[in-house]
Amino acid sequence: MERWPCQVSYDLDAVLPKADVVMMLRVQLERMNAAYFPSAREYSRRYGLDRDRFAKLHDDAIVMHPGPMNRGMEISAEVADSPGRPSSSRSATG
Amino acid sequence: MIVIRNARMLGGEPRDILIANGLISEIGAGLGGDTVIEAEELIALPGLVDLHTHLREPGREDAETVETGTRAAAMGGFTAVHAMANTSPVADTAGVVEQVWRRGQEAGHCDVHPVGAVTSGLEGKHLAELGAMADSQARVRVFSDDGKCVSDAVLMRRALEYVKAFDGVVAQHAQEPRLTEGAQLNEGGLGAARAHRVAGGRRGGDHRA
């Protein structure tokens, strides 16, 4: 990733205020054995888009998710079902 | 104000050290204070840090406790110790590392930095909640399955990648388990000369890990 034209951060809370688009990943529970992270609980705590993190976004930011959403995991139900966002059109187009 | 007189700084020239409010406030010659400690022929060092200790608490308080271990550490000039995770229960959650950290605070002899397990239960199968331990009050930054080797290469790689998020390090107990089953002695020249019927660990056992 060092050669990609992008910046990499490990601190989600620090970068959210600057983000125009937050692209969520659907955590593939079937791939948990590849040991990418310790547990669903830890992933949700460290990287989950919950109400507090959602509040850090500026007014024109949008949240996208490829769908289907694991509510309570990478995205809280509150955020997932909030009016207007996230945009989940990717699951319609595949 | 405490003055330590004529201590050899890092083994070098003797100096006086003035301590006020728990901090070193001056180093020089001919300093005065309310309490004088004569330190001629003694060496003054910064507080030593032990990166690898076993405080055996929780679970093996018959062998050692945070209190006894840190008291011994302080007697030896150590102001900080890292306590390995092979306790019972294993230090693989925020709860256990916070407990060990808090016991260190209560004992008050030196700083205790709990080392977090790399894998749950030290079983070498699943990553432990490294992030939770890092974010806990114990502020864990060193992770190790010490006593055991993280022998799954994928798991070790994931652990190394994961700790980058909070500037952590993984301390590997570098002993490949399959190459050292039942091993008592290294298979080097000296070992071969000394050993008669002792099971040997192949020299490669350490290098691969």
Short mmCIF file of C-alpha atoms in Angstrom, two decimals:
data_model
loop_
_atom_site.label_atom_id
_atom_site.label_comp_id
_atom_site.label_asym_id
_atom_site.label_seq_id
_atom_site.Cartn_x
_atom_site.Cartn_y
_atom_site.Cartn_z
CA MET A 1 0.00 0.00 0.00
CA GLU A 2 3.01 2.26 0.34
CA ARG A 3 3.02 2.62 -3.44
CA TRP A 4 -0.66 3.48 -3.75
CA PRO A 5 -1.52 7.16 -4.17
CA CYS A 6 -3.22 7.39 -0.79
CA GLN A 7 -2.49 7.97 2.88
CA VAL A 8 -2.86 5.15 5.38
CA SER A 9 -3.99 5.66 8.95
CA TYR A 10 -4.59 3.26 11.79
CA ASP A 11 -6.60 5.79 13.78
CA LEU A 12 -10.18 5.95 12.49
CA ASP A 13 -11.29 8.62 14.95
CA ALA A 14 -8.55 10.97 13.82
CA VAL A 15 -9.43 10.81 10.12
CA LEU A 16 -13.24 10.83 10.24
CA PRO A 17 -13.60 14.63 10.57
CA LYS A 18 -11.64 15.07 7.34
CA ALA A 19 -13.47 12.43 5.35
CA ASP A 20 -15.88 13.30 2.55
CA VAL A 21 -16.80 9.68 1.95
CA VAL A 22 -16.60 6.80 4.41
CA MET A 23 -16.56 3.52 2.54
CA MET A 24 -17.43 0.68 4.88
CA LEU A 25 -16.33 -2.88 4.37
CA ARG A 26 -18.65 -5.73 5.04
CA VAL A 27 -16.81 -7.92 7.48
CA GLN A 28 -16.82 -11.36 5.96
CA LEU A 29 -17.61 -13.54 8.93
CA GLU A 30 -16.86 -16.61 6.86
CA ARG A 31 -13.24 -15.43 6.58
CA MET A 32 -12.68 -14.83 10.30
CA ASN A 33 -10.39 -17.84 10.49
CA ALA A 34 -7.81 -15.99 8.43
CA ALA A 35 -7.04 -14.21 11.68
CA TYR A 36 -7.27 -10.64 10.39
CA PHE A 37 -8.47 -9.47 13.76
CA PRO A 38 -9.09 -11.08 17.15
CA SER A 39 -12.86 -10.96 17.50
CA ALA A 40 -16.00 -9.33 16.21
CA ARG A 41 -16.22 -7.44 19.49
CA GLU A 42 -12.76 -5.93 19.09
CA TYR A 43 -13.35 -5.01 15.44
CA SER A 44 -16.60 -3.33 16.33
CA ARG A 45 -15.01 -1.40 19.19
CA ARG A 46 -11.98 -0.20 17.24
CA TYR A 47 -13.37 0.25 13.75
CA GLY A 48 -17.14 0.15 14.01
CA LEU A 49 -19.05 3.17 12.74
CA ASP A 50 -21.19 3.90 15.77
CA ARG A 51 -23.11 6.99 16.80
CA ASP A 52 -20.06 8.75 18.29
CA ARG A 53 -17.97 8.20 15.19
CA PHE A 54 -20.89 9.14 12.95
CA ALA A 55 -21.10 12.43 14.83
CA LYS A 56 -17.50 13.23 13.90
CA LEU A 57 -18.37 13.41 10.19
CA HIS A 58 -18.95 16.82 8.64
CA ASP A 59 -22.38 17.63 7.29
CA ASP A 60 -21.64 16.89 3.65
CA ALA A 61 -19.89 13.59 4.25
CA ILE A 62 -21.55 10.44 2.99
CA VAL A 63 -21.32 6.89 4.25
CA MET A 64 -21.28 4.04 1.80
CA HIS A 65 -21.52 0.32 2.41
CA PRO A 66 -21.33 -2.48 -0.15
CA GLY A 67 -24.06 -4.37 1.68
CA PRO A 68 -25.39 -6.44 3.19
CA MET A 69 -24.70 -4.68 6.47
CA ASN A 70 -23.80 -6.51 9.68
CA ARG A 71 -25.71 -4.18 12.00
CA GLY A 72 -23.92 -3.92 15.32
CA MET A 73 -20.65 -5.07 13.82
CA GLU A 74 -18.89 -2.74 11.39
CA ILE A 75 -21.84 -0.36 11.55
CA SER A 76 -24.32 0.29 14.31
CA ALA A 77 -28.01 -0.19 13.62
CA GLU A 78 -28.60 3.45 14.50
CA VAL A 79 -26.23 4.64 11.79
CA ALA A 80 -27.26 2.01 9.26
CA ASP A 81 -30.90 2.99 9.48
CA SER A 82 -30.47 6.76 9.77
CA PRO A 83 -32.37 8.72 7.13
CA GLY A 84 -30.47 9.51 3.93
CA ARG A 85 -27.38 7.41 4.59
CA PRO A 86 -25.59 5.14 4.23
CA SER A 87 -25.90 4.67 0.55
CA SER A 88 -26.11 1.00 -0.17
CA SER A 89 -26.42 1.03 -3.92
CA ARG A 90 -23.48 -1.24 -4.49
CA SER A 91 -25.35 -4.31 -3.37
CA ALA A 92 -27.98 -3.60 -6.04
CA THR A 93 -25.39 -3.39 -8.78
CA GLY A 94 -23.18 -6.19 -7.38
CA MET B 1 15.43 17.87 49.74
CA ILE B 2 17.65 14.83 49.57
CA VAL B 3 21.25 14.94 48.45
CA ILE B 4 23.17 11.87 47.36
CA ARG B 5 26.87 12.60 47.81
CA ASN B 6 29.75 11.44 45.63
CA ALA B 7 27.92 8.88 43.58
CA ARG B 8 29.78 7.76 40.46
CA MET B 9 27.52 8.83 37.60
CA LEU B 10 27.14 5.85 35.23
CA GLY B 11 30.35 4.55 36.78
CA GLY B 12 32.23 7.71 35.92
CA GLU B 13 33.11 10.75 37.98
CA PRO B 14 31.57 11.22 41.40
CA ARG B 15 28.90 13.89 41.71
CA ASP B 16 26.29 15.05 44.14
CA ILE B 17 22.65 14.56 43.15
CA LEU B 18 19.96 16.81 44.59
CA ILE B 19 16.41 15.50 44.74
CA ALA B 20 13.51 17.86 45.38
CA ASN B 21 9.82 16.84 45.27
CA GLY B 22 10.72 13.42 43.96
CA LEU B 23 12.67 14.75 40.96
CA ILE B 24 16.38 15.19 40.33
CA SER B 25 16.78 18.95 40.42
CA GLU B 26 20.54 19.39 40.29
CA ILE B 27 23.73 17.47 39.69
CA GLY B 28 26.96 19.07 40.83
CA ALA B 29 29.47 19.28 43.62
CA GLY B 30 29.16 20.36 47.23
CA LEU B 31 25.36 20.29 47.18
CA GLY B 32 23.38 20.38 50.43
CA GLY B 33 20.03 18.99 51.50
CA ASP B 34 17.93 18.04 54.53
CA THR B 35 18.72 14.36 54.14
CA VAL B 36 22.19 13.27 53.12
CA ILE B 37 22.99 9.88 51.64
CA GLU B 38 26.69 9.12 51.44
CA ALA B 39 27.31 7.28 48.18
CA GLU B 40 31.08 7.18 47.88
CA GLU B 41 32.18 4.23 45.72
CA LEU B 42 28.54 3.62 44.74
CA ILE B 43 27.36 3.93 41.12
CA ALA B 44 24.35 6.03 40.12
CA LEU B 45 22.32 4.65 37.20
CA PRO B 46 19.00 5.57 35.64
CA GLY B 47 16.22 3.23 36.75
CA LEU B 48 16.66 -0.10 35.02
CA VAL B 49 13.84 -1.63 32.97
CA ASP B 50 13.33 -5.38 32.91
CA LEU B 51 11.66 -6.39 29.66
CA HIS B 52 10.94 -9.95 30.77
CA THR B 53 9.75 -10.94 34.22
CA HIS B 54 7.20 -13.34 35.60
CA LEU B 55 5.18 -11.90 38.46
CA ARG B 56 3.01 -15.05 38.52
CA GLU B 57 -0.11 -13.16 39.56
CA PRO B 58 -2.93 -14.06 39.04
CA GLY B 59 -2.80 -17.80 39.63
CA ARG B 60 0.61 -18.70 41.06
CA GLU B 61 0.77 -16.53 44.13
CA ASP B 62 2.48 -19.41 45.89
CA ALA B 63 5.54 -18.74 43.72
CA GLU B 64 5.52 -14.95 43.43
CA THR B 65 3.19 -11.99 43.58
CA VAL B 66 3.24 -8.52 42.05
CA GLU B 67 4.15 -7.26 45.52
CA THR B 68 7.08 -9.62 46.10
CA GLY B 69 8.34 -9.47 42.54
CA THR B 70 8.34 -5.70 42.31
CA ARG B 71 9.90 -5.36 45.75
CA ALA B 72 12.76 -7.57 44.60
CA ALA B 73 12.98 -5.60 41.38
CA ALA B 74 13.23 -2.30 43.21
CA MET B 75 15.96 -3.70 45.47
CA GLY B 76 17.91 -4.49 42.31
CA GLY B 77 17.52 -0.97 40.87
CA PHE B 78 14.65 -1.71 38.49
CA THR B 79 12.05 1.03 38.30
CA ALA B 80 9.96 -0.73 35.67
CA VAL B 81 9.26 -4.36 34.89
CA HIS B 82 7.30 -6.05 32.12
CA ALA B 83 5.23 -8.93 33.44
CA MET B 84 4.78 -11.86 31.08
CA ALA B 85 1.30 -13.10 30.27
CA ASN B 86 1.51 -16.78 31.20
CA THR B 87 -0.60 -16.30 34.32
CA SER B 88 -3.79 -18.09 35.28
CA PRO B 89 -6.00 -16.77 33.81
CA VAL B 90 -3.76 -15.77 30.94
CA ALA B 91 -3.26 -12.04 30.42
CA ASP B 92 -5.12 -12.02 27.09
CA THR B 93 -7.90 -9.56 27.91
CA ALA B 94 -8.15 -5.97 29.07
CA GLY B 95 -9.54 -7.24 32.37
CA VAL B 96 -6.54 -9.31 33.37
CA VAL B 97 -3.89 -6.81 32.26
CA GLU B 98 -5.68 -4.05 34.12
CA GLN B 99 -5.72 -6.22 37.23
CA VAL B 100 -1.96 -6.80 37.04
CA TRP B 101 -1.35 -3.11 36.35
CA ARG B 102 -3.50 -2.11 39.30
CA ARG B 103 -1.71 -4.54 41.63
CA GLY B 104 1.52 -2.87 40.56
CA GLN B 105 0.11 0.53 41.44
CA GLU B 106 -1.04 -0.72 44.83
CA ALA B 107 2.29 -2.33 45.65
CA GLY B 108 4.05 0.88 44.65
CA HIS B 109 7.60 -0.49 44.37
CA CYS B 110 8.09 0.05 40.64
CA ASP B 111 6.09 0.48 37.46
CA VAL B 112 4.48 -2.71 36.21
CA HIS B 113 3.88 -2.97 32.48
CA PRO B 114 1.80 -6.09 31.79
CA VAL B 115 2.75 -7.93 28.63
CA GLY B 116 -0.32 -9.05 26.69
CA ALA B 117 -0.58 -12.54 25.22
CA VAL B 118 -0.42 -12.67 21.43
CA THR B 119 -2.94 -15.51 21.23
CA SER B 120 -5.98 -16.37 23.34
CA GLY B 121 -5.02 -18.63 26.20
CA LEU B 122 -1.48 -18.83 24.74
CA GLU B 123 -2.88 -21.57 22.54
CA GLY B 124 -1.34 -20.20 19.37
CA LYS B 125 -4.63 -20.42 17.44
CA HIS B 126 -6.44 -17.08 17.61
CA LEU B 127 -5.22 -13.54 18.07
CA ALA B 128 -6.00 -12.19 21.51
CA GLU B 129 -7.74 -8.84 21.85
CA LEU B 130 -4.52 -6.90 21.38
CA GLY B 131 -6.33 -3.63 20.71
CA ALA B 132 -8.43 -3.88 23.84
CA MET B 133 -5.30 -4.50 25.91
CA ALA B 134 -3.54 -1.58 24.24
CA ASP B 135 -6.48 0.73 24.97
CA SER B 136 -6.88 -0.45 28.57
CA GLN B 137 -5.46 1.38 31.57
CA ALA B 138 -2.52 -0.98 31.40
CA ARG B 139 -1.60 0.58 28.00
CA VAL B 140 -0.06 -2.67 26.80
CA ARG B 141 2.53 -2.22 24.05
CA VAL B 142 4.56 -5.43 24.33
CA PHE B 143 2.87 -8.70 23.41
CA SER B 144 4.27 -12.17 23.88
CA ASP B 145 3.20 -15.78 24.23
CA ASP B 146 6.37 -16.29 26.24
CA GLY B 147 6.83 -19.81 27.40
CA LYS B 148 5.44 -20.81 24.06
CA CYS B 149 6.40 -19.89 20.53
CA VAL B 150 3.85 -18.42 18.12
CA SER B 151 4.56 -21.11 15.55
CA ASP B 152 1.79 -20.36 13.05
CA ALA B 153 3.43 -18.08 10.50
CA VAL B 154 0.14 -16.53 9.35
CA LEU B 155 -0.85 -15.74 12.92
CA MET B 156 2.56 -14.20 13.64
CA ARG B 157 2.29 -12.08 10.52
CA ARG B 158 -1.19 -10.90 11.47
CA ALA B 159 0.00 -10.04 14.97
CA LEU B 160 2.90 -7.99 13.63
CA GLU B 161 0.59 -6.12 11.27
CA TYR B 162 -2.07 -5.60 13.92
CA VAL B 163 0.20 -4.04 16.54
CA LYS B 164 1.31 -1.36 14.08
CA ALA B 165 -1.99 0.36 14.82
CA PHE B 166 -0.81 1.28 18.32
CA ASP B 167 2.97 1.14 18.00
CA GLY B 168 3.20 -2.20 19.70
CA VAL B 169 5.86 -4.89 19.49
CA VAL B 170 5.65 -8.67 19.51
CA ALA B 171 8.29 -10.46 21.58
CA GLN B 172 8.66 -13.97 20.22
CA HIS B 173 9.74 -16.91 22.33
CA ALA B 174 11.89 -18.19 19.50
CA GLN B 175 11.77 -21.94 19.92
CA GLU B 176 10.17 -23.91 17.07
CA PRO B 177 8.07 -26.49 18.93
CA ARG B 178 8.35 -29.36 16.44
CA LEU B 179 12.12 -29.18 16.32
CA THR B 180 12.47 -29.04 20.08
CA GLU B 181 10.05 -31.67 21.33
CA GLY B 182 11.40 -33.04 24.58
CA ALA B 183 14.58 -31.08 24.06
CA GLN B 184 16.94 -30.52 26.99
CA LEU B 185 20.11 -29.25 25.37
CA ASN B 186 21.20 -27.43 22.24
CA GLU B 187 22.77 -29.63 19.60
CA GLY B 188 25.94 -27.56 19.37
CA GLY B 189 29.55 -28.59 19.95
CA LEU B 190 29.56 -27.93 23.68
CA GLY B 191 26.23 -29.69 24.13
CA ALA B 192 27.43 -32.75 22.26
CA ALA B 193 30.54 -32.89 24.41
CA ARG B 194 28.56 -32.65 27.63
CA ALA B 195 25.47 -34.66 26.83
CA HIS B 196 25.25 -38.39 27.13
CA ARG B 197 21.63 -39.40 27.15
CA VAL B 198 19.98 -36.01 27.01
CA ALA B 199 17.43 -35.33 24.26
CA GLY B 200 18.81 -32.78 21.82
CA GLY B 201 17.19 -29.72 20.29
CA ARG B 202 18.38 -29.18 16.76
CA ARG B 203 20.27 -25.95 16.27
CA GLY B 204 17.81 -24.97 13.57
CA GLY B 205 15.03 -24.93 16.14
CA ASP B 206 15.87 -21.40 17.22
CA HIS B 207 16.82 -19.92 13.85
CA ARG B 208 13.61 -20.73 12.05
CA ALA B 209 11.50 -18.97 14.61
#
